[in-house]
PDB file of C-alpha atoms in Angstrom:
ATOM      1  CA  MET A   1       3.636  -0.699  -4.248  1.00 68.00           C
ATOM      2  CA  SER A   2       1.454   1.408  -6.501  1.00 76.00           C
ATOM      3  CA  PRO A   3       2.120   5.252  -6.746  1.00 77.00           C
ATOM      4  CA  LYS A   4      -1.217   6.124  -5.132  1.00 76.00           C
ATOM      5  CA  LEU A   5      -0.509   3.934  -2.308  1.00 72.00           C
ATOM      6  CA  THR A   6       2.807   5.516  -1.799  1.00 77.00           C
ATOM      7  CA  GLN A   7       1.397   8.981  -1.916  1.00 78.00           C
ATOM      8  CA  LEU A   8      -1.307   8.043   0.452  1.00 76.00           C
ATOM      9  CA  ILE A   9       1.255   6.811   3.021  1.00 77.00           C
ATOM     10  CA  GLU A  10       3.351   9.734   2.546  1.00 79.00           C
ATOM     11  CA  GLN A  11       0.442  12.156   3.101  1.00 80.00           C
ATOM     12  CA  SER A  12      -0.675  10.178   6.347  1.00 79.00           C
ATOM     13  CA  ALA A  13       2.656  10.719   7.878  1.00 79.00           C
ATOM     14  CA  ALA A  14       1.813  14.507   8.222  1.00 83.00           C
ATOM     15  CA  LEU A  15      -1.440  13.595  10.203  1.00 82.00           C
ATOM     16  CA  SER A  16      -1.772  14.266  13.931  1.00 83.00           C
ATOM     17  CA  PRO A  17      -2.047  11.304  16.293  1.00 82.00           C
ATOM     18  CA  GLN A  18      -5.742  11.907  16.533  1.00 83.00           C
ATOM     19  CA  GLU A  19      -6.130  11.899  12.629  1.00 83.00           C
ATOM     20  CA  ARG A  20      -3.956   8.729  12.474  1.00 81.00           C
ATOM     21  CA  LEU A  21      -6.299   7.030  14.743  1.00 81.00           C
ATOM     22  CA  GLU A  22      -9.305   8.062  12.962  1.00 84.00           C
ATOM     23  CA  LEU A  23      -7.765   6.860   9.712  1.00 81.00           C
ATOM     24  CA  ALA A  24      -6.999   3.515  11.289  1.00 79.00           C
ATOM     25  CA  THR A  25     -10.421   3.310  12.694  1.00 80.00           C
ATOM     26  CA  HIS A  26     -11.946   3.949   9.208  1.00 77.00           C
ATOM     27  CA  LEU A  27      -9.632   1.262   7.604  1.00 75.00           C
ATOM     28  CA  LYS A  28     -10.649  -1.170  10.153  1.00 74.00           C
ATOM     29  CA  SER A  29     -14.188  -0.574   9.668  1.00 72.00           C
ATOM     30  CA  SER A  30     -13.933  -0.964   5.992  1.00 63.00           C
ATOM     31  CA  GLN A  31     -12.049  -4.420   6.566  1.00 60.00           C
ATOM     32  CA  ASP A  32     -15.078  -5.503   8.489  1.00 60.00           C
ATOM     33  CA  SER A  33     -17.683  -4.835   5.625  1.00 62.00           C
ATOM     34  CA  PRO A  34     -18.823  -7.702   3.677  1.00 61.00           C
ATOM     35  CA  ASP A  35     -17.279  -6.120   0.432  1.00 61.00           C
ATOM     36  CA  ARG A  36     -13.925  -6.074   1.780  1.00 62.00           C
ATOM     37  CA  TRP A  37     -12.588  -8.632  -0.506  1.00 68.00           C
ATOM     38  CA  ASP A  38     -14.412  -7.175  -3.437  1.00 71.00           C
ATOM     39  CA  LEU A  39     -11.636  -5.761  -5.649  1.00 78.00           C
ATOM     40  CA  SER A  40     -13.898  -4.780  -8.527  1.00 84.00           C
ATOM     41  CA  GLU A  41     -13.126  -1.430 -10.219  1.00 87.00           C
ATOM     42  CA  ALA A  42     -16.290   0.012  -8.881  1.00 86.00           C
ATOM     43  CA  THR A  43     -15.556  -0.856  -5.193  1.00 84.00           C
ATOM     44  CA  ILE A  44     -12.007   0.327  -5.505  1.00 84.00           C
ATOM     45  CA  ALA A  45     -13.388   3.735  -6.973  1.00 87.00           C
ATOM     46  CA  LYS A  46     -15.815   3.817  -4.188  1.00 88.00           C
ATOM     47  CA  ARG A  47     -13.300   3.490  -1.661  1.00 86.00           C
ATOM     48  CA  ASN A  48     -10.736   6.020  -3.128  1.00 87.00           C
ATOM     49  CA  VAL A  49     -13.528   8.575  -3.277  1.00 90.00           C
ATOM     50  CA  GLU A  50     -14.177   7.849   0.328  1.00 90.00           C
ATOM     51  CA  MET A  51     -10.634   7.965   1.362  1.00 88.00           C
ATOM     52  CA  ARG A  52      -9.935  11.394  -0.422  1.00 87.00           C
ATOM     53  CA  GLN A  53     -13.025  12.767   1.396  1.00 88.00           C
ATOM     54  CA  VAL A  54     -11.609  11.732   4.767  1.00 85.00           C
ATOM     55  CA  LEU A  55      -8.146  13.322   3.843  1.00 79.00           C
ATOM     56  CA  ALA A  56      -9.853  16.562   2.400  1.00 81.00           C
ATOM     57  CA  GLU A  57     -11.798  16.848   5.770  1.00 81.00           C
ATOM     58  CA  TRP A  58      -8.632  16.637   7.677  1.00 76.00           C
ATOM     59  CA  ARG A  59      -6.752  19.072   5.523  1.00 74.00           C
ATOM     60  CA  GLU A  60      -9.657  21.702   6.064  1.00 77.00           C
ATOM     61  CA  MET A  61      -9.624  20.855   9.896  1.00 75.00           C
ATOM     62  CA  GLY A  62      -6.195  22.452  10.383  1.00 68.00           C
ATOM     63  CA  ASP A  63      -5.219  24.710  13.319  1.00 75.00           C
ATOM     64  CA  GLU A  64      -5.011  28.151  12.160  1.00 76.00           C
ATOM     65  CA  VAL A  65      -2.128  29.198  14.523  1.00 78.00           C
ATOM     66  CA  GLU A  66      -0.115  25.827  13.689  1.00 79.00           C
ATOM     67  CA  GLN A  67      -0.609  26.632  10.062  1.00 78.00           C
ATOM     68  CA  THR A  68       0.556  30.180  10.559  1.00 81.00           C
ATOM     69  CA  GLU A  69       3.636  29.031  12.369  1.00 85.00           C
ATOM     70  CA  THR A  70       4.396  26.226   9.794  1.00 85.00           C
ATOM     71  CA  TRP A  71       4.123  28.959   7.043  1.00 83.00           C
ATOM     72  CA  GLU A  72       6.674  31.026   8.703  1.00 85.00           C
ATOM     73  CA  GLU A  73       9.052  28.205   9.237  1.00 88.00           C
ATOM     74  CA  LEU A  74       8.672  27.182   5.620  1.00 85.00           C
ATOM     75  CA  LYS A  75       9.420  30.695   4.443  1.00 82.00           C
ATOM     76  CA  VAL A  76      12.679  30.924   6.425  1.00 83.00           C
ATOM     77  CA  SER A  77      13.709  27.441   5.401  1.00 83.00           C
ATOM     78  CA  LEU A  78      13.140  28.167   1.625  1.00 80.00           C
ATOM     79  CA  ASP A  79      15.102  31.495   1.929  1.00 77.00           C
ATOM     80  CA  LEU A  80      18.107  29.759   3.519  1.00 78.00           C
ATOM     81  CA  ASP A  81      18.035  26.995   0.832  1.00 72.00           C
ATOM     82  CA  ARG A  82      18.239  29.038  -2.327  1.00 70.00           C
ATOM     83  CA  LEU A  83      21.309  27.953  -4.285  1.00 70.00           C
ATOM     84  CA  SER A  84      20.871  30.350  -7.199  1.00 69.00           C
ATOM     85  CA  SER A  85      20.455  33.539  -5.612  1.00 72.00           C
ATOM     86  CA  ASN A  86      20.912  35.535  -2.359  1.00 74.00           C
ATOM     87  CA  ARG A  87      17.715  37.411  -2.897  1.00 73.00           C
ATOM     88  CA  PRO A  88      14.860  35.927  -0.700  1.00 71.00           C
ATOM     89  CA  PHE A  89      11.659  34.536  -1.928  1.00 66.00           C
ATOM     90  CA  PHE A  90       9.834  36.231   0.820  1.00 68.00           C
ATOM     91  CA  PRO A  91      11.583  39.557   1.784  1.00 71.00           C
ATOM     92  CA  ALA A  92      10.940  40.951   5.205  1.00 70.00           C
ATOM     93  CA  GLU A  93       7.977  43.399   5.197  1.00 62.00           C
TER      94      GLU A  93
END
């Protein structure tokens, strides 16, 4: 498997069920297109650009409350997992 495909699969794991459905729908519709077997560099580049745009849109649609909660959990986790120092990355304010 190519590194780009592996990265795409890893990124898709973080998607919500609705976003996964949208991705699957998009991929299915691209399979139905007449150029689905066209593996020219131009077609592949075009598909890559389209997929990046879809993923970027999903990243920007994030729920602010969920992102804040995730950030708080991440900060705690990073501070707990420090091996080289007892000083936290994000001291309490």
